Structure formats: structure tokens, C-alpha cells
CSV table of C-alpha atoms in Angstrom, one decimal:
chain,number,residue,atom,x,y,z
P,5,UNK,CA,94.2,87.8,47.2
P,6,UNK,CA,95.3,90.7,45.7
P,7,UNK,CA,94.1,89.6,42.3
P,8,UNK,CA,90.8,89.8,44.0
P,9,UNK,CA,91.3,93.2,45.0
P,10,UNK,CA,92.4,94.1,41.2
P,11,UNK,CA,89.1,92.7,40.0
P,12,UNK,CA,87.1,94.6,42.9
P,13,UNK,CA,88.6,97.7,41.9
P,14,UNK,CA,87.9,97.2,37.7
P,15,UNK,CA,84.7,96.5,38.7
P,16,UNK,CA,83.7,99.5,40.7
P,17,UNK,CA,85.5,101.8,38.0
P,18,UNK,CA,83.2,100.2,35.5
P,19,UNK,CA,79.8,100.7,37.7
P,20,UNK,CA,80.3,103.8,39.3
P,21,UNK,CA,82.6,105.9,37.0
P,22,UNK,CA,84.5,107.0,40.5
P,23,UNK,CA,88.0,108.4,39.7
P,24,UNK,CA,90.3,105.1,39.8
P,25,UNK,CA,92.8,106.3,42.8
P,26,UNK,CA,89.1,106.7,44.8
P,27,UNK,CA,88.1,103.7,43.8
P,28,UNK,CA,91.7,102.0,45.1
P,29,UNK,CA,90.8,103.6,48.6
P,30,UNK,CA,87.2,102.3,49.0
P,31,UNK,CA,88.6,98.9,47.9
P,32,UNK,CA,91.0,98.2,50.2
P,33,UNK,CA,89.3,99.9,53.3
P,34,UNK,CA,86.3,97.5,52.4
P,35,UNK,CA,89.2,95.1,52.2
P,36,UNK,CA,90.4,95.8,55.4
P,37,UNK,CA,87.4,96.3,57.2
P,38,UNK,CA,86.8,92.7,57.0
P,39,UNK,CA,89.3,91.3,58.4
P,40,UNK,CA,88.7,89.6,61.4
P,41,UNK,CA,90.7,90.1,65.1
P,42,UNK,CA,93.3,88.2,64.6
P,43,UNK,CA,97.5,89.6,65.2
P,44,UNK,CA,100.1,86.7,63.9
P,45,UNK,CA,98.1,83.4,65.0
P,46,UNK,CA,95.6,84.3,67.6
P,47,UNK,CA,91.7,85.1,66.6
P,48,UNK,CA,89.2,86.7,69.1
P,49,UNK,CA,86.2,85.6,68.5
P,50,UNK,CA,82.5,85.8,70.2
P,51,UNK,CA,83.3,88.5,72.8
P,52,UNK,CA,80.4,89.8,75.2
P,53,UNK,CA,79.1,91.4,78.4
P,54,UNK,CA,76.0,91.7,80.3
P,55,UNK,CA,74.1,94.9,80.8
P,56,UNK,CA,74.5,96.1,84.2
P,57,UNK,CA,72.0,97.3,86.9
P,58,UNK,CA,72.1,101.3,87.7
P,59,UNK,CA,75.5,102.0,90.0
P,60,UNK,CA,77.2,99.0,89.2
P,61,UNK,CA,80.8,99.7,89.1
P,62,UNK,CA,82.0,96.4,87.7
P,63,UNK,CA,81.0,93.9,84.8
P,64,UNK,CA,82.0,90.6,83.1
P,65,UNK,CA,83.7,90.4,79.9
P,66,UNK,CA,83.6,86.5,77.6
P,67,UNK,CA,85.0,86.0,74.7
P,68,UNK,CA,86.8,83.1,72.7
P,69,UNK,CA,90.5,83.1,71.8
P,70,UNK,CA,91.8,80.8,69.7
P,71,UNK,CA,95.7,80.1,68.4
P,72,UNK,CA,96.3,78.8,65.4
P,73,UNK,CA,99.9,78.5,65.6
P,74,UNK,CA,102.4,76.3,67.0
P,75,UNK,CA,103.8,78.1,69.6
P,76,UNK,CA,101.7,79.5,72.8
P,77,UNK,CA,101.2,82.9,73.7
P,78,UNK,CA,99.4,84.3,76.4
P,79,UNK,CA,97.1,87.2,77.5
P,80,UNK,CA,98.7,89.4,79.5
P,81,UNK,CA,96.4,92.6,80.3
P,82,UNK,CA,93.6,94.3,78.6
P,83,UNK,CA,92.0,98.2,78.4
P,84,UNK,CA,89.0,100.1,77.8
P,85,UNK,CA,87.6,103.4,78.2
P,86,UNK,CA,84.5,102.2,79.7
P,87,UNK,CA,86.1,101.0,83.1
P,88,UNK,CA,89.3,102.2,85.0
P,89,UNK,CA,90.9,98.8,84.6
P,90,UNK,CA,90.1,95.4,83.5
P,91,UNK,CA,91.7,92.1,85.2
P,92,UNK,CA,92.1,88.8,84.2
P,93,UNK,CA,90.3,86.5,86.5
P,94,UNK,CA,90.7,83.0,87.2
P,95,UNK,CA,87.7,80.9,88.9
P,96,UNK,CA,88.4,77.8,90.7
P,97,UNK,CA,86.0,75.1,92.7
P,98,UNK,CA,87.2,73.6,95.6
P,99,UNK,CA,84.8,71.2,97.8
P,100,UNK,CA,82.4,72.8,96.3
P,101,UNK,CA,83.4,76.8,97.3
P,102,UNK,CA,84.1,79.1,94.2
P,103,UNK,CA,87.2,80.9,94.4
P,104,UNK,CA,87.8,84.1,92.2
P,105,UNK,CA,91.8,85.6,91.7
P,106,UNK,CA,93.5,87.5,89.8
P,107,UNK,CA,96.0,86.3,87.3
P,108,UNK,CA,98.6,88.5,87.5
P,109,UNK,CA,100.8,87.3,85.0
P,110,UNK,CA,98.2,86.4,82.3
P,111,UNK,CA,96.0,83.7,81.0
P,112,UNK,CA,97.7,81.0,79.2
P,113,UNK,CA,96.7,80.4,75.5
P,114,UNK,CA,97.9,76.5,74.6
P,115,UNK,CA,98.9,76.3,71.1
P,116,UNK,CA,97.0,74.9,68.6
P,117,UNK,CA,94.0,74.9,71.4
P,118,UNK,CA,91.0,77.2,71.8
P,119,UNK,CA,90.1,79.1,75.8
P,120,UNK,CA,86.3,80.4,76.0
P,121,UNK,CA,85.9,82.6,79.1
P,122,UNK,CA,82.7,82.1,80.2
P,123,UNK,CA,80.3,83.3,83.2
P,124,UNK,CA,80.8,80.8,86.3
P,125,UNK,CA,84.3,80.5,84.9
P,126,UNK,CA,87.6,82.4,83.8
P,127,UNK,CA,86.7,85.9,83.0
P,128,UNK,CA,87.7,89.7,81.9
P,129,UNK,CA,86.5,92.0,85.0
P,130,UNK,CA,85.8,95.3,84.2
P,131,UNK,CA,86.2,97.6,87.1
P,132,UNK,CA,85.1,101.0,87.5
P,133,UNK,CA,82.6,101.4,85.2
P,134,UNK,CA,82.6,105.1,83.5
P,135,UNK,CA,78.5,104.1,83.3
P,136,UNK,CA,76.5,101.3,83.7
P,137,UNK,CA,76.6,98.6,80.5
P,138,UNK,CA,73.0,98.9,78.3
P,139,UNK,CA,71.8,96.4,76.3
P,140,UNK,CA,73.0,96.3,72.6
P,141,UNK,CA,76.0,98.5,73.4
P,142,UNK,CA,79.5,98.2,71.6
P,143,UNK,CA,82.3,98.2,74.5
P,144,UNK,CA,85.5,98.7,72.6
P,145,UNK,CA,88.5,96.4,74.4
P,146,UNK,CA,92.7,96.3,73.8
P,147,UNK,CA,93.7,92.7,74.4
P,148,UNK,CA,97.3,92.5,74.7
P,149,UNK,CA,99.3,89.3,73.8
P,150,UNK,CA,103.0,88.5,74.8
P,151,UNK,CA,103.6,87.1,71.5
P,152,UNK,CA,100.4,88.9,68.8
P,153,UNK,CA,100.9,91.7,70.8
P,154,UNK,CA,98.0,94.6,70.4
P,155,UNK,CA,94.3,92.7,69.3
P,156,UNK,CA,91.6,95.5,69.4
P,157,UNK,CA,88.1,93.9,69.8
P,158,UNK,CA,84.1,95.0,70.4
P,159,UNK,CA,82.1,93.7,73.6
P,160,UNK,CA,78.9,93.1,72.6
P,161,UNK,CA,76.3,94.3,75.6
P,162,UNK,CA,73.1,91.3,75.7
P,163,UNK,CA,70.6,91.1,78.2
P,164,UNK,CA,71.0,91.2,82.1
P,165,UNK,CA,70.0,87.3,82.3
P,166,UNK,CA,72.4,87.0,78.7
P,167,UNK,CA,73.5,83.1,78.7
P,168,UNK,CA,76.1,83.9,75.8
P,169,UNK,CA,76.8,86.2,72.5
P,170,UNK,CA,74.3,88.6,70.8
P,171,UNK,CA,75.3,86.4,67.7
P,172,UNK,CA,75.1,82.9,69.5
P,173,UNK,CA,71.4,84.0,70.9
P,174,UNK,CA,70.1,85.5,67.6
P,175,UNK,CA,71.1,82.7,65.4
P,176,UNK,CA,69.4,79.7,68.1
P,177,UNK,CA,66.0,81.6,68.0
P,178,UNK,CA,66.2,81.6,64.1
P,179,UNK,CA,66.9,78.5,63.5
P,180,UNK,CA,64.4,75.6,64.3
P,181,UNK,CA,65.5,73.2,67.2
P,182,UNK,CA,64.8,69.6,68.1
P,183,UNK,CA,63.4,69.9,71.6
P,184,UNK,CA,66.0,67.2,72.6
P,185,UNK,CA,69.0,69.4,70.8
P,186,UNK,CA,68.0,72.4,72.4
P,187,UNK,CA,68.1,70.9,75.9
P,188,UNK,CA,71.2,69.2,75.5
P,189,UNK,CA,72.8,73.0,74.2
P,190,UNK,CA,71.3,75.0,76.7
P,191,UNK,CA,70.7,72.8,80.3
P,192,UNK,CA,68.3,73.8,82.5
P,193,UNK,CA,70.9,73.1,85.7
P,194,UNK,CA,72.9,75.8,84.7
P,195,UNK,CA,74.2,78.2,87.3
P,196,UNK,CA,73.6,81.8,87.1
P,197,UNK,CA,76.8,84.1,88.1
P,198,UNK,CA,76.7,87.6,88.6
P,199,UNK,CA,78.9,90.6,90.1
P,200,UNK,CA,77.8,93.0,92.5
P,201,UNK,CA,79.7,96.2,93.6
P,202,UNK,CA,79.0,98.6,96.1
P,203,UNK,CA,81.0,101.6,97.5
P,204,UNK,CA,83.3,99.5,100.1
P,205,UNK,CA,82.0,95.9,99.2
P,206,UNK,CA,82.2,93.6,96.0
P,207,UNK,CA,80.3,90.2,96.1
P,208,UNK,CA,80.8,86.6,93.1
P,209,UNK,CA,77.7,85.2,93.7
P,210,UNK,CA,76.7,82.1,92.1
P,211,UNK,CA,72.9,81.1,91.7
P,212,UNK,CA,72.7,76.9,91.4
P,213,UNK,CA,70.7,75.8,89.3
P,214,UNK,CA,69.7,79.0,87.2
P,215,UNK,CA,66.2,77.7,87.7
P,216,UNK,CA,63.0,78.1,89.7
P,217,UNK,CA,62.9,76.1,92.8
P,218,UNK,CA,65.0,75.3,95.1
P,219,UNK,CA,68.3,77.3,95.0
P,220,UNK,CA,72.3,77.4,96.8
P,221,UNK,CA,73.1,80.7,96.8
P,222,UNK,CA,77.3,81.2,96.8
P,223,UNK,CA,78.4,84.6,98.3
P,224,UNK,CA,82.4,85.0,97.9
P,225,UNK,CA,82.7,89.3,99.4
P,226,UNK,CA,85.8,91.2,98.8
P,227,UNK,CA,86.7,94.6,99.4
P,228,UNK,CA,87.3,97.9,97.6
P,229,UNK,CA,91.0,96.3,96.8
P,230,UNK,CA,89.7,93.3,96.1
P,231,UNK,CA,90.8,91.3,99.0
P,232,UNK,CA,89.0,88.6,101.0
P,233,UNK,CA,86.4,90.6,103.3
P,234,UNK,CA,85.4,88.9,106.6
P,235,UNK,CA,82.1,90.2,107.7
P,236,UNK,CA,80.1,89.2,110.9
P,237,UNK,CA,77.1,88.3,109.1
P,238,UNK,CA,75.4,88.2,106.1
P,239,UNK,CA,71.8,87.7,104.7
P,240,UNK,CA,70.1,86.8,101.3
P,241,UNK,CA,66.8,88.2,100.0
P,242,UNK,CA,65.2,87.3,96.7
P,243,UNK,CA,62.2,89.2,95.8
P,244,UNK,CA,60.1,89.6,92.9
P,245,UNK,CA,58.1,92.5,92.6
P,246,UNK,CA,56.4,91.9,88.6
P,247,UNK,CA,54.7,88.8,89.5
P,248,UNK,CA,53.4,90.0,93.0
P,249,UNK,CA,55.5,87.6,95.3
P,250,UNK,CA,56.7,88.3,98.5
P,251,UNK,CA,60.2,89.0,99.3
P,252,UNK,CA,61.8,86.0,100.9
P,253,UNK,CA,65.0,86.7,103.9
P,254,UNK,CA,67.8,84.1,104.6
P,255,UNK,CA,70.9,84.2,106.9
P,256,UNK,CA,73.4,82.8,105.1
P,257,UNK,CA,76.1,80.2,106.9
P,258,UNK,CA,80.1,81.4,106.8
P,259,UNK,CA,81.8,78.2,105.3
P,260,UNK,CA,85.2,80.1,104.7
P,261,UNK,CA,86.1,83.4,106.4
P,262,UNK,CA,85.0,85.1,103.2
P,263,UNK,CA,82.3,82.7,101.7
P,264,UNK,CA,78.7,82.2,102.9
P,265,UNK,CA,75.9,79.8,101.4
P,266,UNK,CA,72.4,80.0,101.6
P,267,UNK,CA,69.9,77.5,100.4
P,268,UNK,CA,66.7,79.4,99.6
P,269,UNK,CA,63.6,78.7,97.1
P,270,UNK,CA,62.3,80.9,93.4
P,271,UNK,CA,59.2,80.1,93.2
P,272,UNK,CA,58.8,81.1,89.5
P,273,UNK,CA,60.8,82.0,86.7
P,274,UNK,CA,61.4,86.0,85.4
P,275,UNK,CA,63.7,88.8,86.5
P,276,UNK,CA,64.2,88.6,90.6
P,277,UNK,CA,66.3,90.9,92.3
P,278,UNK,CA,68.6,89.5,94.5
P,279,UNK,CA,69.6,91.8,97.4
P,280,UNK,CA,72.9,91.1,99.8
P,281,UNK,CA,72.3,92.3,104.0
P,282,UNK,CA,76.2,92.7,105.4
P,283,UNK,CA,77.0,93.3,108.9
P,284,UNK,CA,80.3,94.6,108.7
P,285,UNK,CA,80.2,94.6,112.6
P,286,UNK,CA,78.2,96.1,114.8
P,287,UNK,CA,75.8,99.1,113.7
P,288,UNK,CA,77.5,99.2,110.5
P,289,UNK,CA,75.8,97.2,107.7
P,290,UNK,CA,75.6,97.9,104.0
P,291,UNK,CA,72.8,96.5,101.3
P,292,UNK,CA,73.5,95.8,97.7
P,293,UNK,CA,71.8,94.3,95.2
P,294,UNK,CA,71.4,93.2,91.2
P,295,UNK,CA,68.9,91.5,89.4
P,296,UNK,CA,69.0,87.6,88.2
P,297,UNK,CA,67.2,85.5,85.8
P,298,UNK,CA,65.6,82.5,86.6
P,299,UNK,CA,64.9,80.0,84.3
């Protein structure tokens, strides 16, 4: 490697004519610069968000870690300067409910093994959003390891509806796709999972299938400490204001003191908004609401 880094340098001298201790300095920050996230045995790889509606005080973070190494390590907190903190969620199914929780003391990281957190599955929640997340923004995280210690990485901001990477996305619609490939990478059951934050109320709600048609819609509410919020009741509105369709209203049924369901219908594909009615108790109700893609 470093006989690489001789022959970069001879080469520059030769081209540009650059003094040869300036020429040592561009090498090796080029050098540098291209090295990839990794500390010890653990890489980062593929790490994104999704742009967030106006007010939002909370977003989703993905990315891919992989260890290379023999031994585990694990990911014990991370940092940014675009929320007040960042936790490390764990999502769980159970009969069919989706349970969100903290992990306290870390996500595990197998040896020789590969974790993708993923929307609808373990995640990075950013909380308290210094501003909303836009589209093709660079969100600059600290990941810190018990055993790599310190890995610095960049969120990359896609879409509101984003389904993965900026990378991934750009590199599917480039490249031509067997219709039979392209169904199989990207099914159309897919769930669509989305935060939504208010001043006193935070709501995981899962969309199933991500497509139009009939829809489940999972509510899991929590409060401004992120603890299970029981409410007295709770209603679901979809509504679609681009393609001239009427907004559609549906109690949701409690199936676990902080959990409600709703079976509702999209009737076509595009950007809805989905909107939350909570009845706190009485004469007290709150109303948030983000948009979703439908597929």
C-alpha cells in the first residue's frame, strides 16, 4: 500500500510541478479520504433516513453493520447534532402486535455476521429533531462500539415514501430489470412504517401491505418519555387531497392498552396523508399526522 502511495506522489510531482512536501499532503488526504467506515473489524455501510414532514420531532435511521472479525462487539449508543438524542430501538411481533423498546444496553453485532436495521424492524431513533430531515441531506452520526469504539458515519436523507439507500435506489433505476427480478427484490406486500411525533404524543404506525387497497393500519402511542400511553379512543383518517379523493374516518379497536388496529381501504396509489384522532379523555383530544406512500 504504501508503495502505491510512493508512485501516486512521483506521479503528481511529475504532472503538476507542485512542491514535493505539498504533493505528500494531497496524497495521503486523497489516501485517507477513501477509506471506508470501518474502526478494527466493523464496517458501516448503506446508512439512511427519510425526509420528515414539517414539525416532526423524530426520525428513523438504517444502516448495515457488518464485523469482519472473530470476536463480537456491540453498538452501544450513537450522537448527532441534528436531534437531542438518538436510541437504539428493538421491534418485536407478537400475535401479530408490533412492539417497539429501547435497547438499553446495545445492539448485538454477531461475529463474522452482518445486522441491517431496516424500517418495520430494528432501528436508530432520532429524537428531537433540531429541523425537519429534507430530501438529499447529509445527517452526520457517531456510532459507538464496545470493542471499534468511535465510527463516524453520513445518513443519507431519500424520499418520504424511501424503501432503502439513496445508492440502493439510484443504481435499481439504472440498471435494466427482469420484470420477475424486480418483483421478487422489491414485493408489493411490503408494509410501510412510519413515526409520528407531536408535542405530548408519539405514535409506530405500521401500514400492511404498503399498497392500494385494502389496508391494517397498527397504531402502537407512547408518550413524551416514551412510555406506553393509554388513551380512551383513537381514530384513523387517510385522505388524499392531489388526486381529488375524499377523506376517509375510522375508529380504530384497542387490542393492547397501548395498541389500536384499524382495517381501512387506499383506493389508489401516491402520497396520502395519514392523520391520528386521540381522545386522551374527555374534552381533551390531540391530532397528528404524516404523509405515507402507497404503492
Amino acid at each position: 500500500m504504501l508503495a502505491l502511495v510512493s508512485d501516486l506522489i512521483g506521479d503528481l510531482a511529475m504532472l503538476c510541478r507542485l512542491p514535493r512536501i505539498m504533493i505528500v499532503a494531497a496524497a495521503l488526504l486523497a489516501f485517507l479520504g477513501s477509506t471506508p467506515t470501518t474502526a478494527h473489524d466493523v464496517a458501516v455501510n448503506q446508512a439512511w433516513s427519510r425526509a420528515t414532514p414539517k414539525g416532526a420531532m423524530v426520525a428513523g435511521g438504517y444502516l448495515t453493520i457488518e464485523n469482519h472479525g472473530a470476536q463480537p462487539d456491540r453498538l452501544l449508543s450513537a450522537s448527532s447534532p441534528a436531534a437531542a438524542k438518538l436510541e437504539i430501538h428493538q421491534v418485536t411481533m407478537q400475535d401479530g402486535i408490533m412492539t417497539m423498546r429501547p435497547l438499553d444496553d446495545g445492539l448485538a453485532i454477531p461475529a463474522d455476521a452482518t445486522v441491517t436495521l431496516a424500517p418495520g424492524g430494528d432501528h436508530i431513533m432520532f429524537v428531537g429533531l433540531t429541523a425537519p430531515f429534507e430530501e438529499g441531506q447529509r445527517i452526520a452520526v457517531s456510532l459507538n462500539f464496545a470493542h471499534s469504539g468511535k465510527i463516524d458515519t453520513i445518513f443519507e436523507v431519500g424520499s418520504v415514501g424511501a424503501k432503502g439507500p439513496r445508492l440502493q435506489i439510484a443504481s435499481n433505476e439504472s440498471s435494466p430489470v427482469a420484470p420477475a427480478a424486480a418483483a421478487k427484490a422489491a414485493p408489493i406486500d411490503e408494509p410501510f412504517f412510519t413515526h409520528i411525533c407531536g408535542t405530548r404524543v408519539m405514535a409506530d404506525v405500521t401500514v400492511t401491505p404498503g399498497r392500494s387497497g385494502p389496508v391494517e393500519v397498527l397504531v402502537q402511542l407512547e408518550d413524551g418519555d416514551e412510555k406506553p400511553l393509554t388513551v380512551d379512543a383513537l381514530s384513523v383518517t387517510l385522505s388524499n387531497p392531489d388526486r381529488n379523493i375524499a377523506p376517509v374516518t375510522a375508529a380504530a379497536e384497542r387490542i393492547a392498552a397501548d395498541k389500536w388496529r384499524v382495517r381501512m381501504t387506499a383506493a389508489s396509489r401516491g402520497k396520502w396523508s395519514l392523520s391520528l384522532g386521540i381522545d386522551m379523555k374527555k374534552d381533551d383530544r390531540i391530532d397528528i399526522a404524516a404523509p405515507i406512500l402507497v404503492e
